[in-house]
Amino acid sequence: MPELNASYEILALWAVIGYVLGSIPSGVVIAKMMGLGNLRDIGSGNIGATNVLRTGNKTAAALTLLFDAGKGAVAVLAGMMLVGNDAAQVAGLFALIGHCFPVWLKFKGGKGVATYFGVIFAVSWPLGLASAGTW
């Protein structure tokens, strides 16, 4: 747990920023853009890369995986660069929460695996490698 140097207001702002970034339903957006239909009606109904792969489109699944990991990493890296480690970890946590419970989809989102890896790699790449290796 990092030392809290930022004010609670700043940390709350980064929680909102992280949540909004994390709640972008990239699987749904990519599936629609690529004409794959409503992702919520396919396979498990999940919005993640695994369910996008069930459409048979590997490119769409790879893009979903990258986007989901990227939104977690962006939340952490932006918080780290603009405020510090405390804001980065709050933003990363809330990006994960936003992916799993997006307000845009009635709080029914993905499982958060790719977003988790994006957060972990951005917080500490050695820990990210260890997590990926054990997964």
PDB file of C-alpha atoms in Angstrom:
ATOM      1  CA  MET A   1       0.000   0.000   0.000  1.00  0.00           C
ATOM      2  CA  PRO A   2       1.533   3.292  -1.014  1.00  0.00           C
ATOM      3  CA  GLU A   3       1.799   6.228   1.312  1.00  0.00           C
ATOM      4  CA  LEU A   4      -1.130   8.547   0.644  1.00  0.00           C
ATOM      5  CA  ASN A   5       0.373  11.851  -0.469  1.00  0.00           C
ATOM      6  CA  ALA A   6      -2.574  13.094  -2.521  1.00  0.00           C
ATOM      7  CA  SER A   7      -5.696  14.514  -0.938  1.00  0.00           C
ATOM      8  CA  TYR A   8      -8.817  12.404  -0.695  1.00  0.00           C
ATOM      9  CA  GLU A   9     -10.467  14.649  -3.282  1.00  0.00           C
ATOM     10  CA  ILE A  10      -7.690  13.963  -5.796  1.00  0.00           C
ATOM     11  CA  LEU A  11      -7.865  10.235  -5.089  1.00  0.00           C
ATOM     12  CA  ALA A  12     -11.656  10.314  -5.543  1.00  0.00           C
ATOM     13  CA  LEU A  13     -11.154  12.079  -8.886  1.00  0.00           C
ATOM     14  CA  TRP A  14      -8.737   9.338  -9.990  1.00  0.00           C
ATOM     15  CA  ALA A  15     -11.216   6.707  -8.849  1.00  0.00           C
ATOM     16  CA  VAL A  16     -13.803   8.273 -11.176  1.00  0.00           C
ATOM     17  CA  ILE A  17     -11.278   8.564 -14.031  1.00  0.00           C
ATOM     18  CA  GLY A  18     -10.248   4.923 -13.571  1.00  0.00           C
ATOM     19  CA  TYR A  19     -13.872   3.766 -13.432  1.00  0.00           C
ATOM     20  CA  VAL A  20     -14.839   5.668 -16.583  1.00  0.00           C
ATOM     21  CA  LEU A  21     -11.829   4.304 -18.497  1.00  0.00           C
ATOM     22  CA  GLY A  22     -12.454   0.786 -17.273  1.00  0.00           C
ATOM     23  CA  SER A  23     -16.154   0.888 -18.053  1.00  0.00           C
ATOM     24  CA  ILE A  24     -15.637   1.412 -21.787  1.00  0.00           C
ATOM     25  CA  PRO A  25     -17.109  -1.844 -23.190  1.00  0.00           C
ATOM     26  CA  SER A  26     -14.427  -2.457 -25.799  1.00  0.00           C
ATOM     27  CA  GLY A  27     -15.680  -5.924 -26.725  1.00  0.00           C
ATOM     28  CA  VAL A  28     -19.145  -4.565 -27.486  1.00  0.00           C
ATOM     29  CA  VAL A  29     -17.751  -1.608 -29.436  1.00  0.00           C
ATOM     30  CA  ILE A  30     -15.316  -3.710 -31.486  1.00  0.00           C
ATOM     31  CA  ALA A  31     -17.914  -6.402 -32.213  1.00  0.00           C
ATOM     32  CA  LYS A  32     -20.333  -3.735 -33.475  1.00  0.00           C
ATOM     33  CA  MET A  33     -17.661  -1.966 -35.538  1.00  0.00           C
ATOM     34  CA  MET A  34     -16.666  -5.245 -37.185  1.00  0.00           C
ATOM     35  CA  GLY A  35     -20.269  -6.293 -37.868  1.00  0.00           C
ATOM     36  CA  LEU A  36     -20.231  -9.269 -35.502  1.00  0.00           C
ATOM     37  CA  GLY A  37     -23.614  -8.537 -33.963  1.00  0.00           C
ATOM     38  CA  ASN A  38     -24.580  -7.932 -30.366  1.00  0.00           C
ATOM     39  CA  LEU A  39     -21.877  -9.513 -28.229  1.00  0.00           C
ATOM     40  CA  ARG A  40     -24.300  -9.859 -25.319  1.00  0.00           C
ATOM     41  CA  ASP A  41     -26.341 -12.360 -27.416  1.00  0.00           C
ATOM     42  CA  ILE A  42     -23.334 -14.530 -28.380  1.00  0.00           C
ATOM     43  CA  GLY A  43     -21.789 -17.363 -26.357  1.00  0.00           C
ATOM     44  CA  SER A  44     -21.626 -16.524 -22.657  1.00  0.00           C
ATOM     45  CA  GLY A  45     -22.928 -12.983 -23.165  1.00  0.00           C
ATOM     46  CA  ASN A  46     -19.726 -11.662 -21.607  1.00  0.00           C
ATOM     47  CA  ILE A  47     -18.051  -8.553 -23.061  1.00  0.00           C
ATOM     48  CA  GLY A  48     -14.470  -9.863 -22.900  1.00  0.00           C
ATOM     49  CA  ALA A  49     -12.011 -11.139 -25.491  1.00  0.00           C
ATOM     50  CA  THR A  50     -12.858 -14.810 -24.924  1.00  0.00           C
ATOM     51  CA  ASN A  51     -16.468 -14.236 -25.892  1.00  0.00           C
ATOM     52  CA  VAL A  52     -15.411 -12.099 -28.860  1.00  0.00           C
ATOM     53  CA  LEU A  53     -13.276 -15.055 -29.959  1.00  0.00           C
ATOM     54  CA  ARG A  54     -16.437 -17.190 -29.961  1.00  0.00           C
ATOM     55  CA  THR A  55     -17.623 -15.091 -32.911  1.00  0.00           C
ATOM     56  CA  GLY A  56     -14.784 -16.671 -34.890  1.00  0.00           C
ATOM     57  CA  ASN A  57     -12.987 -13.382 -35.473  1.00  0.00           C
ATOM     58  CA  LYS A  58      -9.464 -13.637 -34.046  1.00  0.00           C
ATOM     59  CA  THR A  59      -8.611 -10.060 -35.027  1.00  0.00           C
ATOM     60  CA  ALA A  60     -11.581  -8.695 -33.068  1.00  0.00           C
ATOM     61  CA  ALA A  61     -10.647 -10.854 -30.073  1.00  0.00           C
ATOM     62  CA  ALA A  62      -7.024  -9.647 -30.154  1.00  0.00           C
ATOM     63  CA  LEU A  63      -8.132  -6.016 -30.420  1.00  0.00           C
ATOM     64  CA  THR A  64     -10.509  -6.501 -27.484  1.00  0.00           C
ATOM     65  CA  LEU A  65      -7.734  -8.079 -25.414  1.00  0.00           C
ATOM     66  CA  LEU A  66      -5.339  -5.220 -26.187  1.00  0.00           C
ATOM     67  CA  PHE A  67      -7.935  -2.525 -25.556  1.00  0.00           C
ATOM     68  CA  ASP A  68      -9.045  -4.082 -22.251  1.00  0.00           C
ATOM     69  CA  ALA A  69      -5.454  -4.385 -21.025  1.00  0.00           C
ATOM     70  CA  GLY A  70      -4.670  -0.929 -22.351  1.00  0.00           C
ATOM     71  CA  LYS A  71      -7.441   0.820 -20.455  1.00  0.00           C
ATOM     72  CA  GLY A  72      -6.124  -0.581 -17.172  1.00  0.00           C
ATOM     73  CA  ALA A  73      -2.564   0.376 -18.034  1.00  0.00           C
ATOM     74  CA  VAL A  74      -3.536   3.878 -19.182  1.00  0.00           C
ATOM     75  CA  ALA A  75      -5.413   4.532 -15.932  1.00  0.00           C
ATOM     76  CA  VAL A  76      -2.366   3.506 -13.880  1.00  0.00           C
ATOM     77  CA  LEU A  77       0.246   5.277 -15.985  1.00  0.00           C
ATOM     78  CA  ALA A  78      -1.751   8.521 -16.211  1.00  0.00           C
ATOM     79  CA  GLY A  79      -2.322   8.542 -12.450  1.00  0.00           C
ATOM     80  CA  MET A  80       1.347   7.804 -11.833  1.00  0.00           C
ATOM     81  CA  MET A  81       2.617  10.536 -14.162  1.00  0.00           C
ATOM     82  CA  LEU A  82       0.167  13.236 -13.111  1.00  0.00           C
ATOM     83  CA  VAL A  83      -0.169  12.616  -9.363  1.00  0.00           C
ATOM     84  CA  GLY A  84       1.814   9.688  -7.964  1.00  0.00           C
ATOM     85  CA  ASN A  85       1.701   6.035  -6.971  1.00  0.00           C
ATOM     86  CA  ASP A  86      -1.304   6.429  -4.693  1.00  0.00           C
ATOM     87  CA  ALA A  87      -3.483   7.871  -7.473  1.00  0.00           C
ATOM     88  CA  ALA A  88      -2.143   5.275  -9.911  1.00  0.00           C
ATOM     89  CA  GLN A  89      -3.198   2.367  -7.727  1.00  0.00           C
ATOM     90  CA  VAL A  90      -6.620   3.877  -7.033  1.00  0.00           C
ATOM     91  CA  ALA A  91      -7.146   4.487 -10.767  1.00  0.00           C
ATOM     92  CA  GLY A  92      -6.067   0.917 -11.572  1.00  0.00           C
ATOM     93  CA  LEU A  93      -8.390  -0.599  -8.986  1.00  0.00           C
ATOM     94  CA  PHE A  94     -11.334   1.415 -10.259  1.00  0.00           C
ATOM     95  CA  ALA A  95     -10.513   0.633 -13.897  1.00  0.00           C
ATOM     96  CA  LEU A  96     -10.864  -3.041 -12.968  1.00  0.00           C
ATOM     97  CA  ILE A  97     -14.130  -2.358 -11.126  1.00  0.00           C
ATOM     98  CA  GLY A  98     -15.373  -0.338 -14.111  1.00  0.00           C
ATOM     99  CA  HIS A  99     -14.647  -3.204 -16.492  1.00  0.00           C
ATOM    100  CA  CYS A 100     -16.452  -5.737 -14.311  1.00  0.00           C
ATOM    101  CA  PHE A 101     -19.394  -3.458 -13.474  1.00  0.00           C
ATOM    102  CA  PRO A 102     -19.848  -0.879 -16.264  1.00  0.00           C
ATOM    103  CA  VAL A 103     -22.662   1.582 -15.722  1.00  0.00           C
ATOM    104  CA  TRP A 104     -23.346   1.591 -19.498  1.00  0.00           C
ATOM    105  CA  LEU A 105     -24.286  -2.114 -19.459  1.00  0.00           C
ATOM    106  CA  LYS A 106     -26.384  -2.160 -16.268  1.00  0.00           C
ATOM    107  CA  PHE A 107     -23.337  -3.182 -14.203  1.00  0.00           C
ATOM    108  CA  LYS A 108     -22.908  -6.480 -16.088  1.00  0.00           C
ATOM    109  CA  GLY A 109     -19.466  -6.484 -17.642  1.00  0.00           C
ATOM    110  CA  GLY A 110     -16.481  -8.728 -18.158  1.00  0.00           C
ATOM    111  CA  LYS A 111     -14.404 -10.807 -15.812  1.00  0.00           C
ATOM    112  CA  GLY A 112     -11.516  -8.350 -15.759  1.00  0.00           C
ATOM    113  CA  VAL A 113      -8.614 -10.666 -16.601  1.00  0.00           C
ATOM    114  CA  ALA A 114      -7.139  -8.546 -19.400  1.00  0.00           C
ATOM    115  CA  THR A 115      -7.750  -5.311 -17.490  1.00  0.00           C
ATOM    116  CA  TYR A 116      -6.078  -6.850 -14.433  1.00  0.00           C
ATOM    117  CA  PHE A 117      -3.001  -7.729 -16.485  1.00  0.00           C
ATOM    118  CA  GLY A 118      -2.864  -4.186 -17.871  1.00  0.00           C
ATOM    119  CA  VAL A 119      -2.999  -2.766 -14.350  1.00  0.00           C
ATOM    120  CA  ILE A 120      -0.409  -5.178 -12.956  1.00  0.00           C
ATOM    121  CA  PHE A 121       2.027  -4.653 -15.842  1.00  0.00           C
ATOM    122  CA  ALA A 122       1.735  -0.861 -15.459  1.00  0.00           C
ATOM    123  CA  VAL A 123       2.193  -0.966 -11.675  1.00  0.00           C
ATOM    124  CA  SER A 124       5.170  -3.339 -11.817  1.00  0.00           C
ATOM    125  CA  TRP A 125       6.247  -5.110 -14.997  1.00  0.00           C
ATOM    126  CA  PRO A 126       8.172  -7.842 -13.103  1.00  0.00           C
ATOM    127  CA  LEU A 127       5.030  -8.602 -11.116  1.00  0.00           C
ATOM    128  CA  GLY A 128       3.082  -8.572 -14.382  1.00  0.00           C
ATOM    129  CA  LEU A 129       5.457 -11.120 -15.886  1.00  0.00           C
ATOM    130  CA  ALA A 130       5.189 -13.297 -12.785  1.00  0.00           C
ATOM    131  CA  SER A 131       1.387 -13.082 -12.904  1.00  0.00           C
ATOM    132  CA  ALA A 132       1.316 -13.964 -16.593  1.00  0.00           C
ATOM    133  CA  GLY A 133       3.717 -16.848 -16.025  1.00  0.00           C
ATOM    134  CA  THR A 134       1.654 -18.368 -13.234  1.00  0.00           C
ATOM    135  CA  TRP A 135      -1.620 -17.857 -15.114  1.00  0.00           C
TER     136      TRP A 135
END
